């Protein structure tokens, strides 16, 4: 599927992905969608922040995480875009 193929003896081989490689990667917990994984991790960070402080108003800067304030800001911007009718895919 779009990968260059080559021949070894009389066997067609692919330089791209195949079921065997997929299974091997999945056996070690490979994350196929890094953006989704990152979003989930940041959401978990936000839950910890809320448990600690009782709200989701992450200050900028925030000493415990340099990424969380930016992520929260991006979620708020994505929400505003969504409400305004801009249903583009989120940055995460």
mmCIF file of N, CA and C in Angstrom:
data_model
loop_
_atom_site.group_PDB
_atom_site.id
_atom_site.type_symbol
_atom_site.label_atom_id
_atom_site.label_comp_id
_atom_site.label_asym_id
_atom_site.label_seq_id
_atom_site.Cartn_x
_atom_site.Cartn_y
_atom_site.Cartn_z
ATOM 1 N N UNK A 1 0.838 -1.196 0.000
ATOM 2 C CA UNK A 1 0.000 0.000 0.000
ATOM 3 C C UNK A 1 0.873 1.246 0.000
ATOM 4 N N UNK A 2 1.380 1.574 -1.149
ATOM 5 C CA UNK A 2 2.160 2.788 -1.247
ATOM 6 C C UNK A 2 3.602 2.638 -0.801
ATOM 7 N N UNK A 3 4.024 1.442 -0.409
ATOM 8 C CA UNK A 3 5.395 1.235 0.011
ATOM 9 C C UNK A 3 6.171 0.586 -1.129
ATOM 10 N N UNK A 4 7.440 0.942 -1.246
ATOM 11 C CA UNK A 4 8.260 0.326 -2.274
ATOM 12 C C UNK A 4 8.443 -1.141 -1.953
ATOM 13 N N UNK A 5 8.362 -1.947 -2.986
ATOM 14 C CA UNK A 5 8.559 -3.371 -2.798
ATOM 15 C C UNK A 5 9.835 -3.797 -3.509
ATOM 16 N N UNK A 6 10.424 -4.849 -3.044
ATOM 17 C CA UNK A 6 11.613 -5.387 -3.680
ATOM 18 C C UNK A 6 11.542 -6.906 -3.606
ATOM 19 N N UNK A 7 12.365 -7.571 -4.373
ATOM 20 C CA UNK A 7 12.322 -9.019 -4.436
ATOM 21 C C UNK A 7 13.568 -9.623 -3.812
ATOM 22 N N UNK A 8 13.347 -10.610 -2.958
ATOM 23 C CA UNK A 8 14.433 -11.394 -2.385
ATOM 24 C C UNK A 8 14.170 -12.824 -2.838
ATOM 25 N N UNK A 9 15.030 -13.307 -3.724
ATOM 26 C CA UNK A 9 14.751 -14.612 -4.340
ATOM 27 C C UNK A 9 13.487 -14.482 -5.155
ATOM 28 N N UNK A 10 12.484 -15.282 -4.839
ATOM 29 C CA UNK A 10 11.205 -15.170 -5.548
ATOM 30 C C UNK A 10 10.110 -14.617 -4.650
ATOM 31 N N UNK A 11 10.500 -14.013 -3.521
ATOM 32 C CA UNK A 11 9.529 -13.511 -2.551
ATOM 33 C C UNK A 11 9.453 -11.989 -2.612
ATOM 34 N N UNK A 12 8.239 -11.434 -2.751
ATOM 35 C CA UNK A 12 8.024 -9.978 -2.723
ATOM 36 C C UNK A 12 8.149 -9.495 -1.292
ATOM 37 N N UNK A 13 8.973 -8.498 -1.069
ATOM 38 C CA UNK A 13 9.161 -7.933 0.257
ATOM 39 C C UNK A 13 8.768 -6.458 0.212
ATOM 40 N N UNK A 14 8.366 -5.922 1.344
ATOM 41 C CA UNK A 14 7.987 -4.519 1.428
ATOM 42 C C UNK A 14 8.905 -3.813 2.404
ATOM 43 N N UNK A 15 9.273 -2.563 2.073
ATOM 44 C CA UNK A 15 10.064 -1.754 2.991
ATOM 45 C C UNK A 15 9.169 -1.015 3.974
ATOM 46 N N UNK A 16 7.875 -1.179 3.828
ATOM 47 C CA UNK A 16 6.935 -0.450 4.677
ATOM 48 C C UNK A 16 6.375 -1.312 5.786
ATOM 49 N N UNK A 17 5.177 -0.991 6.219
ATOM 50 C CA UNK A 17 4.521 -1.653 7.332
ATOM 51 C C UNK A 17 3.887 -2.948 6.867
ATOM 52 N N UNK A 18 3.880 -3.941 7.752
ATOM 53 C CA UNK A 18 3.200 -5.201 7.491
ATOM 54 C C UNK A 18 2.603 -5.688 8.811
ATOM 55 N N UNK A 19 1.759 -6.694 8.748
ATOM 56 C CA UNK A 19 1.088 -7.199 9.949
ATOM 57 C C UNK A 19 2.093 -7.610 11.023
ATOM 58 N N UNK A 20 3.174 -8.263 10.625
ATOM 59 C CA UNK A 20 4.173 -8.709 11.601
ATOM 60 C C UNK A 20 4.777 -7.523 12.349
ATOM 61 N N UNK A 21 5.105 -6.467 11.630
ATOM 62 C CA UNK A 21 5.670 -5.282 12.274
ATOM 63 C C UNK A 21 4.652 -4.607 13.183
ATOM 64 N N UNK A 22 3.407 -4.554 12.727
ATOM 65 C CA UNK A 22 2.342 -3.970 13.547
ATOM 66 C C UNK A 22 2.217 -4.732 14.854
ATOM 67 N N UNK A 23 2.190 -6.060 14.771
ATOM 68 C CA UNK A 23 2.066 -6.890 15.970
ATOM 69 C C UNK A 23 3.252 -6.687 16.911
ATOM 70 N N UNK A 24 4.453 -6.612 16.358
ATOM 71 C CA UNK A 24 5.639 -6.401 17.195
ATOM 72 C C UNK A 24 5.569 -5.053 17.906
ATOM 73 N N UNK A 25 5.213 -4.018 17.185
ATOM 74 C CA UNK A 25 5.118 -2.695 17.788
ATOM 75 C C UNK A 25 4.043 -2.657 18.869
ATOM 76 N N UNK A 26 2.904 -3.250 18.572
ATOM 77 C CA UNK A 26 1.825 -3.263 19.560
ATOM 78 C C UNK A 26 2.184 -4.099 20.787
ATOM 79 N N UNK A 27 3.031 -5.110 20.618
ATOM 80 C CA UNK A 27 3.412 -5.956 21.753
ATOM 81 C C UNK A 27 4.233 -5.193 22.793
ATOM 82 N N UNK A 28 4.842 -4.079 22.389
ATOM 83 C CA UNK A 28 5.613 -3.262 23.337
ATOM 84 C C UNK A 28 4.868 -1.983 23.715
ATOM 85 N N UNK A 29 3.566 -1.939 23.399
ATOM 86 C CA UNK A 29 2.755 -0.789 23.780
ATOM 87 C C UNK A 29 2.960 0.433 22.903
ATOM 88 N N UNK A 30 3.333 0.228 21.646
ATOM 89 C CA UNK A 30 3.571 1.345 20.727
ATOM 90 C C UNK A 30 2.323 2.212 20.599
ATOM 91 N N UNK A 31 2.510 3.526 20.671
ATOM 92 C CA UNK A 31 1.408 4.476 20.556
ATOM 93 C C UNK A 31 1.281 4.931 19.106
ATOM 94 N N UNK A 32 0.199 4.579 18.446
ATOM 95 C CA UNK A 32 0.015 4.912 17.036
ATOM 96 C C UNK A 32 -0.334 6.383 16.846
ATOM 97 N N UNK A 33 -1.068 6.963 17.761
ATOM 98 C CA UNK A 33 -1.489 8.348 17.611
ATOM 99 C C UNK A 33 -0.846 9.172 18.723
ATOM 100 N N UNK A 34 0.323 9.699 18.434
ATOM 101 C CA UNK A 34 1.065 10.463 19.440
ATOM 102 C C UNK A 34 0.271 11.670 19.931
ATOM 103 N N UNK A 35 -0.424 12.341 19.022
ATOM 104 C CA UNK A 35 -1.197 13.520 19.413
ATOM 105 C C UNK A 35 -2.282 13.142 20.420
ATOM 106 N N UNK A 36 -2.970 12.036 20.160
ATOM 107 C CA UNK A 36 -4.021 11.595 21.078
ATOM 108 C C UNK A 36 -3.423 11.202 22.424
ATOM 109 N N UNK A 37 -2.276 10.516 22.393
ATOM 110 C CA UNK A 37 -1.597 10.118 23.624
ATOM 111 C C UNK A 37 -1.187 11.345 24.418
ATOM 112 N N UNK A 38 -0.648 12.345 23.741
ATOM 113 C CA UNK A 38 -0.247 13.580 24.401
ATOM 114 C C UNK A 38 -1.463 14.265 25.018
ATOM 115 N N UNK A 39 -2.566 14.324 24.289
ATOM 116 C CA UNK A 39 -3.780 14.950 24.810
ATOM 117 C C UNK A 39 -4.225 14.235 26.080
ATOM 118 N N UNK A 40 -4.241 12.904 26.036
ATOM 119 C CA UNK A 40 -4.662 12.130 27.205
ATOM 120 C C UNK A 40 -3.741 12.386 28.399
ATOM 121 N N UNK A 41 -2.442 12.463 28.161
ATOM 122 C CA UNK A 41 -1.486 12.716 29.241
ATOM 123 C C UNK A 41 -1.703 14.100 29.846
ATOM 124 N N UNK A 42 -1.951 15.092 28.997
ATOM 125 C CA UNK A 42 -2.185 16.448 29.500
ATOM 126 C C UNK A 42 -3.506 16.516 30.260
ATOM 127 N N UNK A 43 -4.507 15.788 29.801
ATOM 128 C CA UNK A 43 -5.778 15.742 30.513
ATOM 129 C C UNK A 43 -5.584 15.149 31.913
ATOM 130 N N UNK A 44 -4.745 14.114 32.010
ATOM 131 C CA UNK A 44 -4.450 13.524 33.320
ATOM 132 C C UNK A 44 -3.746 14.541 34.216
ATOM 133 N N UNK A 45 -2.835 15.331 33.631
ATOM 134 C CA UNK A 45 -2.159 16.386 34.396
ATOM 135 C C UNK A 45 -3.168 17.410 34.905
ATOM 136 N N UNK A 46 -4.119 17.763 34.051
ATOM 137 C CA UNK A 46 -5.146 18.723 34.453
ATOM 138 C C UNK A 46 -6.001 18.165 35.595
ATOM 139 N N UNK A 47 -6.316 16.880 35.544
ATOM 140 C CA UNK A 47 -7.086 16.265 36.626
ATOM 141 C C UNK A 47 -6.315 16.328 37.940
ATOM 142 N N UNK A 48 -5.014 16.104 37.884
ATOM 143 C CA UNK A 48 -4.191 16.202 39.098
ATOM 144 C C UNK A 48 -4.179 17.639 39.628
ATOM 145 N N UNK A 49 -4.076 18.604 38.715
ATOM 146 C CA UNK A 49 -4.103 20.011 39.110
ATOM 147 C C UNK A 49 -5.422 20.324 39.817
ATOM 148 N N UNK A 50 -6.534 19.873 39.235
ATOM 149 C CA UNK A 50 -7.847 20.141 39.829
ATOM 150 C C UNK A 50 -7.979 19.492 41.195
ATOM 151 N N UNK A 51 -7.465 18.275 41.334
ATOM 152 C CA UNK A 51 -7.517 17.593 42.628
ATOM 153 C C UNK A 51 -6.718 18.366 43.679
ATOM 154 N N UNK A 52 -5.628 18.964 43.263
ATOM 155 C CA UNK A 52 -4.758 19.680 44.198
ATOM 156 C C UNK A 52 -5.292 21.071 44.536
ATOM 157 N N UNK A 53 -5.812 21.789 43.523
ATOM 158 C CA UNK A 53 -6.196 23.194 43.710
ATOM 159 C C UNK A 53 -7.698 23.462 43.669
ATOM 160 N N UNK A 54 -8.498 22.468 43.266
ATOM 161 C CA UNK A 54 -9.946 22.626 43.260
ATOM 162 C C UNK A 54 -10.508 23.365 42.060
ATOM 163 N N UNK A 55 -9.657 23.673 41.073
ATOM 164 C CA UNK A 55 -10.134 24.349 39.863
ATOM 165 C C UNK A 55 -9.224 23.986 38.691
ATOM 166 N N UNK A 56 -9.561 24.507 37.532
ATOM 167 C CA UNK A 56 -8.750 24.247 36.336
ATOM 168 C C UNK A 56 -8.124 25.539 35.809
ATOM 169 N N UNK A 57 -7.963 26.510 36.674
ATOM 170 C CA UNK A 57 -7.371 27.795 36.296
ATOM 171 C C UNK A 57 -5.849 27.731 36.464
ATOM 172 N N UNK A 58 -5.201 27.079 35.530
ATOM 173 C CA UNK A 58 -3.755 26.871 35.599
ATOM 174 C C UNK A 58 -3.045 28.201 35.325
ATOM 175 N N UNK A 59 -2.217 28.654 36.268
ATOM 176 C CA UNK A 59 -1.528 29.936 36.065
ATOM 177 C C UNK A 59 -0.379 29.814 35.069
ATOM 178 N N UNK A 60 -0.037 30.958 34.507
ATOM 179 C CA UNK A 60 1.131 31.045 33.636
ATOM 180 C C UNK A 60 2.095 32.027 34.258
ATOM 181 N N UNK A 61 3.275 31.644 34.624
ATOM 182 C CA UNK A 61 3.808 30.276 34.543
ATOM 183 C C UNK A 61 3.310 29.420 35.702
ATOM 184 N N UNK A 62 3.446 28.120 35.534
ATOM 185 C CA UNK A 62 3.080 27.152 36.567
ATOM 186 C C UNK A 62 4.308 26.291 36.825
ATOM 187 N N UNK A 63 4.850 26.359 38.021
ATOM 188 C CA UNK A 63 6.141 25.736 38.345
ATOM 189 C C UNK A 63 6.149 24.218 38.165
ATOM 190 N N UNK A 64 5.019 23.560 38.388
ATOM 191 C CA UNK A 64 4.995 22.098 38.303
ATOM 192 C C UNK A 64 4.969 21.571 36.870
ATOM 193 N N UNK A 65 4.627 22.410 35.913
ATOM 194 C CA UNK A 65 4.556 21.965 34.519
ATOM 195 C C UNK A 65 4.679 23.170 33.593
ATOM 196 N N UNK A 66 5.575 23.068 32.644
ATOM 197 C CA UNK A 66 5.688 24.142 31.664
ATOM 198 C C UNK A 66 4.695 23.958 30.520
ATOM 199 N N UNK A 67 4.229 22.735 30.315
ATOM 200 C CA UNK A 67 3.327 22.453 29.192
ATOM 201 C C UNK A 67 1.852 22.645 29.524
ATOM 202 N N UNK A 68 1.473 22.404 30.779
ATOM 203 C CA UNK A 68 0.051 22.450 31.131
ATOM 204 C C UNK A 68 -0.608 23.802 30.874
ATOM 205 N N UNK A 69 0.001 24.927 31.230
ATOM 206 C CA UNK A 69 -0.669 26.203 30.945
ATOM 207 C C UNK A 69 -0.961 26.410 29.450
ATOM 208 N N UNK A 70 -0.020 26.069 28.609
ATOM 209 C CA UNK A 70 -0.216 26.214 27.152
ATOM 210 C C UNK A 70 -1.322 25.282 26.666
ATOM 211 N N UNK A 71 -1.325 24.047 27.167
ATOM 212 C CA UNK A 71 -2.336 23.077 26.758
ATOM 213 C C UNK A 71 -3.730 23.549 27.146
ATOM 214 N N UNK A 72 -3.873 24.043 28.379
ATOM 215 C CA UNK A 72 -5.177 24.552 28.834
ATOM 216 C C UNK A 72 -5.611 25.722 27.959
ATOM 217 N N UNK A 73 -4.692 26.612 27.656
ATOM 218 C CA UNK A 73 -5.000 27.746 26.786
ATOM 219 C C UNK A 73 -5.453 27.266 25.405
ATOM 220 N N UNK A 74 -4.769 26.257 24.871
ATOM 221 C CA UNK A 74 -5.159 25.698 23.560
ATOM 222 C C UNK A 74 -6.545 25.077 23.609
ATOM 223 N N UNK A 75 -6.879 24.407 24.709
ATOM 224 C CA UNK A 75 -8.212 23.801 24.826
ATOM 225 C C UNK A 75 -9.290 24.882 24.833
ATOM 226 N N UNK A 76 -9.017 25.955 25.535
ATOM 227 C CA UNK A 76 -9.990 27.062 25.577
ATOM 228 C C UNK A 76 -10.151 27.703 24.196
ATOM 229 N N UNK A 77 -9.043 27.868 23.485
ATOM 230 C CA UNK A 77 -9.107 28.441 22.135
ATOM 231 C C UNK A 77 -9.841 27.490 21.181
ATOM 232 N N UNK A 78 -9.553 26.216 21.280
ATOM 233 C CA UNK A 78 -10.252 25.233 20.446
ATOM 234 C C UNK A 78 -11.750 25.246 20.727
ATOM 235 N N UNK A 79 -12.124 25.408 21.984
ATOM 236 C CA UNK A 79 -13.529 25.465 22.358
ATOM 237 C C UNK A 79 -14.195 26.705 21.753
ATOM 238 N N UNK A 80 -13.515 27.838 21.847
ATOM 239 C CA UNK A 80 -14.068 29.072 21.252
ATOM 240 C C UNK A 80 -14.239 28.903 19.740
ATOM 241 N N UNK A 81 -13.260 28.306 19.093
ATOM 242 C CA UNK A 81 -13.354 28.058 17.650
ATOM 243 C C UNK A 81 -14.518 27.125 17.334
ATOM 244 N N UNK A 82 -14.673 26.101 18.137
ATOM 245 C CA UNK A 82 -15.759 25.144 17.946
ATOM 246 C C UNK A 82 -17.116 25.831 18.077
ATOM 247 N N UNK A 83 -17.272 26.626 19.124
ATOM 248 C CA UNK A 83 -18.534 27.333 19.346
ATOM 249 C C UNK A 83 -18.819 28.351 18.247
ATOM 250 N N UNK A 84 -17.765 28.892 17.637
ATOM 251 C CA UNK A 84 -17.932 29.872 16.562
ATOM 252 C C UNK A 84 -18.211 29.200 15.215
ATOM 253 N N UNK A 85 -18.258 27.862 15.214
ATOM 254 C CA UNK A 85 -18.570 27.157 13.980
ATOM 255 C C UNK A 85 -17.343 26.652 13.230
ATOM 256 N N UNK A 86 -16.180 26.879 13.769
ATOM 257 C CA UNK A 86 -14.957 26.400 13.137
ATOM 258 C C UNK A 86 -14.679 25.004 13.690
ATOM 259 N N UNK A 87 -15.141 23.985 12.983
ATOM 260 C CA UNK A 87 -15.065 22.617 13.479
ATOM 261 C C UNK A 87 -13.812 21.889 12.976
ATOM 262 N N UNK A 88 -12.730 22.626 12.755
ATOM 263 C CA UNK A 88 -11.490 21.999 12.305
ATOM 264 C C UNK A 88 -10.957 21.071 13.372
ATOM 265 N N UNK A 89 -10.113 20.149 12.929
ATOM 266 C CA UNK A 89 -9.488 19.215 13.859
ATOM 267 C C UNK A 89 -8.625 19.956 14.850
ATOM 268 N N UNK A 90 -8.741 19.598 16.096
ATOM 269 C CA UNK A 90 -7.997 20.241 17.173
ATOM 270 C C UNK A 90 -6.506 19.976 17.075
ATOM 271 N N UNK A 91 -5.703 20.918 17.574
ATOM 272 C CA UNK A 91 -4.254 20.751 17.646
ATOM 273 C C UNK A 91 -3.864 19.789 18.758
ATOM 274 N N UNK A 92 -4.754 19.633 19.745
ATOM 275 C CA UNK A 92 -4.426 18.735 20.838
ATOM 276 C C UNK A 92 -4.101 19.382 22.096
#
